[in-house]
PDB file of C-alpha atoms in Angstrom:
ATOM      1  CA  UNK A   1     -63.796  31.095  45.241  1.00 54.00           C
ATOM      2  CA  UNK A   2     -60.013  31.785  44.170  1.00 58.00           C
ATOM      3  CA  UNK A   3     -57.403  29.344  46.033  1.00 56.00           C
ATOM      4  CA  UNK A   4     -54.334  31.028  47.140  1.00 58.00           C
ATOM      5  CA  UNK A   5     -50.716  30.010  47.507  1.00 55.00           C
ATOM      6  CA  UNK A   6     -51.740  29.805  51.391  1.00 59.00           C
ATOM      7  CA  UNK A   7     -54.660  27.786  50.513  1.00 60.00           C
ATOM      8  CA  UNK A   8     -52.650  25.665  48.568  1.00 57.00           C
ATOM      9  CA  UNK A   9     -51.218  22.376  49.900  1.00 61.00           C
ATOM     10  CA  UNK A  10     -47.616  22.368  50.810  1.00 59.00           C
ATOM     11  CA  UNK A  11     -46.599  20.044  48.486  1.00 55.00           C
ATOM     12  CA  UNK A  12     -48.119  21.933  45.420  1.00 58.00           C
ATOM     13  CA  UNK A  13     -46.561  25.233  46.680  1.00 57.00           C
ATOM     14  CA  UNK A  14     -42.681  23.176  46.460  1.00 57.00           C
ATOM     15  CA  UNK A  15     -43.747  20.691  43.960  1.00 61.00           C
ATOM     16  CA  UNK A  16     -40.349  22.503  42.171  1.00 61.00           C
ATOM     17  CA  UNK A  17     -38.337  21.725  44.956  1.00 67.00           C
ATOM     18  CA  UNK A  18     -36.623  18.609  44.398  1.00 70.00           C
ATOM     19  CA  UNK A  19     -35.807  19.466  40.591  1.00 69.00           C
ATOM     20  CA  UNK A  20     -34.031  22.429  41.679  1.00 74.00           C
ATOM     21  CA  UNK A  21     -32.370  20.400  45.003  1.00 77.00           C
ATOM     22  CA  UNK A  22     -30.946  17.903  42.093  1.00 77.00           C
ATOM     23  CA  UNK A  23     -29.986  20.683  39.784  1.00 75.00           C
ATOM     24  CA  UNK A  24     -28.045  22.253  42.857  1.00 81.00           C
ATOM     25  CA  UNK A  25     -26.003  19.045  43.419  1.00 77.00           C
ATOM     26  CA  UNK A  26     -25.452  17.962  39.832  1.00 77.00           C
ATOM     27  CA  UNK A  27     -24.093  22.078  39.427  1.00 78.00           C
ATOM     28  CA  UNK A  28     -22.039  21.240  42.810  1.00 79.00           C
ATOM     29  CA  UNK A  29     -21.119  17.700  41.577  1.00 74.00           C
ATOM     30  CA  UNK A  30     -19.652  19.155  38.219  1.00 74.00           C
ATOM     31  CA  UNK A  31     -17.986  22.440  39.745  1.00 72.00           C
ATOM     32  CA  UNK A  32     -15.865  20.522  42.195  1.00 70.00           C
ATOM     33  CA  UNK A  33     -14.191  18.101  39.421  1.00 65.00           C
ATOM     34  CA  UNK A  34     -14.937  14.622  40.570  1.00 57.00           C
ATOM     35  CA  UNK A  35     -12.008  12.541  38.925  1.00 56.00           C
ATOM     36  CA  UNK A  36     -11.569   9.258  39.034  1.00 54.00           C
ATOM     37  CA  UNK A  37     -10.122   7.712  41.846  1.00 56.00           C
ATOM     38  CA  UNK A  38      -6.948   6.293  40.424  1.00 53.00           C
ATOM     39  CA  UNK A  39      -5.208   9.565  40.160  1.00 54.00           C
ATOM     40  CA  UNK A  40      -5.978  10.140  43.591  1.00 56.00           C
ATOM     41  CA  UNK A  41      -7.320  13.644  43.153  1.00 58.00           C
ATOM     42  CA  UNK A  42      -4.753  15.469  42.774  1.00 65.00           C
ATOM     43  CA  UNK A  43      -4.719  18.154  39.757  1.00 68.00           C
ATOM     44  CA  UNK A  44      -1.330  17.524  37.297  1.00 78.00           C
ATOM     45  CA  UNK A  45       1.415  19.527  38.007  1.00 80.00           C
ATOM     46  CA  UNK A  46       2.405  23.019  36.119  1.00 85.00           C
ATOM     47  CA  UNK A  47       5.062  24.559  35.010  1.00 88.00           C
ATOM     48  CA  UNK A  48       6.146  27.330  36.606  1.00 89.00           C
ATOM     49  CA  UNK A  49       7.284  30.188  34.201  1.00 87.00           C
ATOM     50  CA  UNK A  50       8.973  33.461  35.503  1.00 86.00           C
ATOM     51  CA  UNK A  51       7.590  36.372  33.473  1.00 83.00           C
ATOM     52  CA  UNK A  52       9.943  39.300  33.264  1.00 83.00           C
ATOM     53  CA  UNK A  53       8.899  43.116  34.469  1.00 79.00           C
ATOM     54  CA  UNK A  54       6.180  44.605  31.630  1.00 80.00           C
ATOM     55  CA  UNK A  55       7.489  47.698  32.852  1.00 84.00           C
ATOM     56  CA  UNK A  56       9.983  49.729  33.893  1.00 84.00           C
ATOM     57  CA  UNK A  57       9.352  52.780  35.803  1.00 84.00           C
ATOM     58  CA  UNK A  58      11.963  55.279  36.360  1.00 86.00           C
ATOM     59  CA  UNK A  59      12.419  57.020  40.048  1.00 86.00           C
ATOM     60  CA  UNK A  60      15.397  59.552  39.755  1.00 88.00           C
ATOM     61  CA  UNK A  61      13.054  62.348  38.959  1.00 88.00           C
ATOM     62  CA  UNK A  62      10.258  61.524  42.142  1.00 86.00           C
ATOM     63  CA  UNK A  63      10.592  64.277  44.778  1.00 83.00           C
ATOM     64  CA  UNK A  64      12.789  63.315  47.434  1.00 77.00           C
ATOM     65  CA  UNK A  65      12.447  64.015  51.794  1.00 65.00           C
ATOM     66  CA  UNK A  66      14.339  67.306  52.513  1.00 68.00           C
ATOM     67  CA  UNK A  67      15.900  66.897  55.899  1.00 59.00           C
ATOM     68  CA  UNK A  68      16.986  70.012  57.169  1.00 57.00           C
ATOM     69  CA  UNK A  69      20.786  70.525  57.357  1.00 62.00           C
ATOM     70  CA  UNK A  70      22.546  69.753  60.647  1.00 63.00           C
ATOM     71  CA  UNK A  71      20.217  67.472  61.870  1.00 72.00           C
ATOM     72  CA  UNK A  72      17.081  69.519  63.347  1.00 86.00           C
ATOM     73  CA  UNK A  73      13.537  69.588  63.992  1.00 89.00           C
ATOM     74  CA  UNK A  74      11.301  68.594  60.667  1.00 89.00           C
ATOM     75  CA  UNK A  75       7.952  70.427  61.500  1.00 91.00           C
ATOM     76  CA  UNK A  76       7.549  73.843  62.622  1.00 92.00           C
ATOM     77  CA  UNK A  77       6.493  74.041  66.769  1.00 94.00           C
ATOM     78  CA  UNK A  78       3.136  75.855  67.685  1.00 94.00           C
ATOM     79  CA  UNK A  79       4.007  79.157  68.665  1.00 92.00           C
ATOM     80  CA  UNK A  80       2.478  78.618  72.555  1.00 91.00           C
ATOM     81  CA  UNK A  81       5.235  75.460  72.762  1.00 93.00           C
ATOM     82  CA  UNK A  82       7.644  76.658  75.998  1.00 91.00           C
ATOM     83  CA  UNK A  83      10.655  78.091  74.071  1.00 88.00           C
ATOM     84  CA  UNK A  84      12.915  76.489  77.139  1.00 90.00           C
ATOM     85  CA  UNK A  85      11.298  72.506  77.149  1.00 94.00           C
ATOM     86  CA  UNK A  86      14.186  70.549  75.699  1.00 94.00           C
ATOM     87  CA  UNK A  87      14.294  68.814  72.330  1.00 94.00           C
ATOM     88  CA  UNK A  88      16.249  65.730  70.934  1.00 91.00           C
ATOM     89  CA  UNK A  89      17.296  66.659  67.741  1.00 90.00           C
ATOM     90  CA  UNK A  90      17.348  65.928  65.096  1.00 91.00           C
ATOM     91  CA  UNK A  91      13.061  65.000  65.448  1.00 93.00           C
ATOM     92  CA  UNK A  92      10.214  65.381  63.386  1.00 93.00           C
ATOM     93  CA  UNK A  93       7.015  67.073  64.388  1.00 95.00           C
ATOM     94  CA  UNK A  94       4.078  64.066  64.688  1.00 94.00           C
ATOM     95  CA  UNK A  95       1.058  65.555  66.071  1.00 95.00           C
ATOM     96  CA  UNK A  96       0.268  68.915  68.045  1.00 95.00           C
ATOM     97  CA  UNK A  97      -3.202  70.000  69.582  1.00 93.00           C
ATOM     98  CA  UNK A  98      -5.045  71.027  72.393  1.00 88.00           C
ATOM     99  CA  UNK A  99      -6.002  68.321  75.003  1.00 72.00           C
ATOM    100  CA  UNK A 100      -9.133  68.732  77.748  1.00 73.00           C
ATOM    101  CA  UNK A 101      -9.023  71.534  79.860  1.00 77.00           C
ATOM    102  CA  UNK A 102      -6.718  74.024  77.858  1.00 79.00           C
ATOM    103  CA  UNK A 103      -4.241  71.453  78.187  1.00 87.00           C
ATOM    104  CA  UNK A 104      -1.950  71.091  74.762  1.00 94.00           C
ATOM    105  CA  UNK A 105       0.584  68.637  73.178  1.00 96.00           C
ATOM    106  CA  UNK A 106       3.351  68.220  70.791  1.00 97.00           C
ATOM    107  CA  UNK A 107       4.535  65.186  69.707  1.00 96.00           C
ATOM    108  CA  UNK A 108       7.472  64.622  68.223  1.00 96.00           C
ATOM    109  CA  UNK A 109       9.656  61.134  66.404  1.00 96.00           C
ATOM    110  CA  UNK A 110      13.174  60.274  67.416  1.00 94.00           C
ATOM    111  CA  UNK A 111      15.384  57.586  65.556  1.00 91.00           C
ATOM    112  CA  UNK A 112      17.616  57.683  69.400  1.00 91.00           C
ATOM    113  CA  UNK A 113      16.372  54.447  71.764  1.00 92.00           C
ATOM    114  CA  UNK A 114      13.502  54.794  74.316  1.00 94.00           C
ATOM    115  CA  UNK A 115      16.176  54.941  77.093  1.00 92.00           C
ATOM    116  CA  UNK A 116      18.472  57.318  76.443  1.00 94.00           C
ATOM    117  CA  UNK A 117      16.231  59.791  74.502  1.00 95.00           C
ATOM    118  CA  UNK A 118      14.396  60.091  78.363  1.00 95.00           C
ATOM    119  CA  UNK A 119      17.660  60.839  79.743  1.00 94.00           C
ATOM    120  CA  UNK A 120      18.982  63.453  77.644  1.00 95.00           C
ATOM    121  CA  UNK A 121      15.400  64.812  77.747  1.00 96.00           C
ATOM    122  CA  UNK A 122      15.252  64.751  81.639  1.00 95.00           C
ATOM    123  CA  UNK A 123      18.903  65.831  82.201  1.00 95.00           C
ATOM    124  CA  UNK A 124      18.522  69.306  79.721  1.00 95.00           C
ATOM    125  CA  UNK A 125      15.016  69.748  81.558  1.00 95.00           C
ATOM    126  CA  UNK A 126      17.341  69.735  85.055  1.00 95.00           C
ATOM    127  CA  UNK A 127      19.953  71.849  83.243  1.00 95.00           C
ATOM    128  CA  UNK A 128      17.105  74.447  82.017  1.00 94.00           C
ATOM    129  CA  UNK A 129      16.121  74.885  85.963  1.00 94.00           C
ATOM    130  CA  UNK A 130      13.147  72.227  85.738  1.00 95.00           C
ATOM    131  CA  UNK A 131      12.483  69.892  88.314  1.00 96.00           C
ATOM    132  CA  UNK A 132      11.971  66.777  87.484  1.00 95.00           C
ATOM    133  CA  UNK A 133       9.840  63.663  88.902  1.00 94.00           C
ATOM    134  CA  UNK A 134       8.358  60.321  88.526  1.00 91.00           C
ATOM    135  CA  UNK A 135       8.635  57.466  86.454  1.00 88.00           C
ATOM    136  CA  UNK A 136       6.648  56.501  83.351  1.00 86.00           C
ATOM    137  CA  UNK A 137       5.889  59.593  82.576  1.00 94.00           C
ATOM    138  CA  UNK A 138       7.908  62.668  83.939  1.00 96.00           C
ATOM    139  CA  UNK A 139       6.585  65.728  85.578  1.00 96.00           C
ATOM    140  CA  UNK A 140       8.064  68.616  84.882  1.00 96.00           C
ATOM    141  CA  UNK A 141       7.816  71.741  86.984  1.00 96.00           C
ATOM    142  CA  UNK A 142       9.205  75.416  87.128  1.00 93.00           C
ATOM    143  CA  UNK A 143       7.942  78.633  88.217  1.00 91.00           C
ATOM    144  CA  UNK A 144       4.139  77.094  88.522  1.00 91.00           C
ATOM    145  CA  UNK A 145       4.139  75.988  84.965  1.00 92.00           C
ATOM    146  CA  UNK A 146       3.536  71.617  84.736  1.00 94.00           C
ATOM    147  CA  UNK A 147       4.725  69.594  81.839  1.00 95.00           C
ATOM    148  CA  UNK A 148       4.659  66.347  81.294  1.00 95.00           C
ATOM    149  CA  UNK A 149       6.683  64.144  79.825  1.00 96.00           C
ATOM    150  CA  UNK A 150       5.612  60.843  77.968  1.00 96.00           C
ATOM    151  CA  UNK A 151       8.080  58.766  75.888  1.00 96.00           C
ATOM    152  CA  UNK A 152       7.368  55.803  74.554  1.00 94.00           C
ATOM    153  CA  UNK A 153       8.865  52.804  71.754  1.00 89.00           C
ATOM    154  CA  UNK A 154       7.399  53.361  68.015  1.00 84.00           C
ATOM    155  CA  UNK A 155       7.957  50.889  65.196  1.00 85.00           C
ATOM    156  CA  UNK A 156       9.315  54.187  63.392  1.00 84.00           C
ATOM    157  CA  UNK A 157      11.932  54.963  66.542  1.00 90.00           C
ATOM    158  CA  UNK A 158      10.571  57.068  69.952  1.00 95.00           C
ATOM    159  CA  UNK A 159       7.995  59.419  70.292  1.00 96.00           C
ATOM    160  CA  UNK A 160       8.021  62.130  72.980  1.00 96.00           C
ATOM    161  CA  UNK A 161       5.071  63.757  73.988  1.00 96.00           C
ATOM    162  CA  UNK A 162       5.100  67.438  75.737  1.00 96.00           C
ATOM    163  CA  UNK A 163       2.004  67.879  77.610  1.00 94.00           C
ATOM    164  CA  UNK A 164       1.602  71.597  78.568  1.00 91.00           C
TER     165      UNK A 164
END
């Protein structure tokens, strides 16, 4: 009858055990330096050498942002967007889409402060004939048509958000 590893005793199975348990901790032993314990561990110190740039890369030829003159909107505006909804200019288009429900956005980047970038917004909305409500963000109503209005702090400046 053969005898098979299962069959076996345990200690025949891992009679290679403690060889490779001592191998592992002389490998460990040797890897992390042991030193003598006059120089109390710690490794001599180096000199520290600044090495100059290997290379030198030229930018004056890299293509450059074109902002459009006299400040305006960077991006072009789906063509449903409300023609009278207010922008702060100059802006650049984010992010535009369609939302649940048929509901769509545009989102748009402002370098002007949280604060007044909602009151310029909300004050041209009032000028355009919209009325205006809440806080947060702002609802924005004419003729049956419902916007709303959410503005909020980016690292980058303030995005607006047109909900229509």
């Amino acid at each position: 009858m053969e005898t098979t590893e299962i069959d076996m005793p345990i200690a025949e199975r891992f009679h290679a055990a403690p060889l490779a348990v001592g191998c592992a901790l002389l490998l460990v032993l040797a890897v992390s330096g042991c030193r003598p314990e006059g120089d109390g561990g710690n490794p001599e110190p180096s000199e520290i050498v600044d090495v100059p740039p290997a290379l030198e890369i030229p930018i004056e030829d890299d293509i450059q942002e074109k902002r459009p003159a006299g400040g305006g909107l960077t991006g072009v505006l789906p063509s449903d967007f409300p023609s009278d909804l207010p922008l702060d200019l100059p802006a650049s288009l984010v992010d535009f889409g369609g939302g649940g429900a048929g509901q769509r956005y545009v989102e748009l980047l402002s370098s002007v402060g949280r604060g007044p970038l909602v009151e310029s917004l909300t004050s041209q909305a009032a000028a355009a004939g919209w009325r205006v409500s809440g806080q947060g963000p702002r609802r924005l109503e004419r003729s049956g048509q419902v916007v709303t209005l959410v503005v909020k702090a980016d690292s980058l400046g303030t995005l607006y958000r047109y909900e229509y």
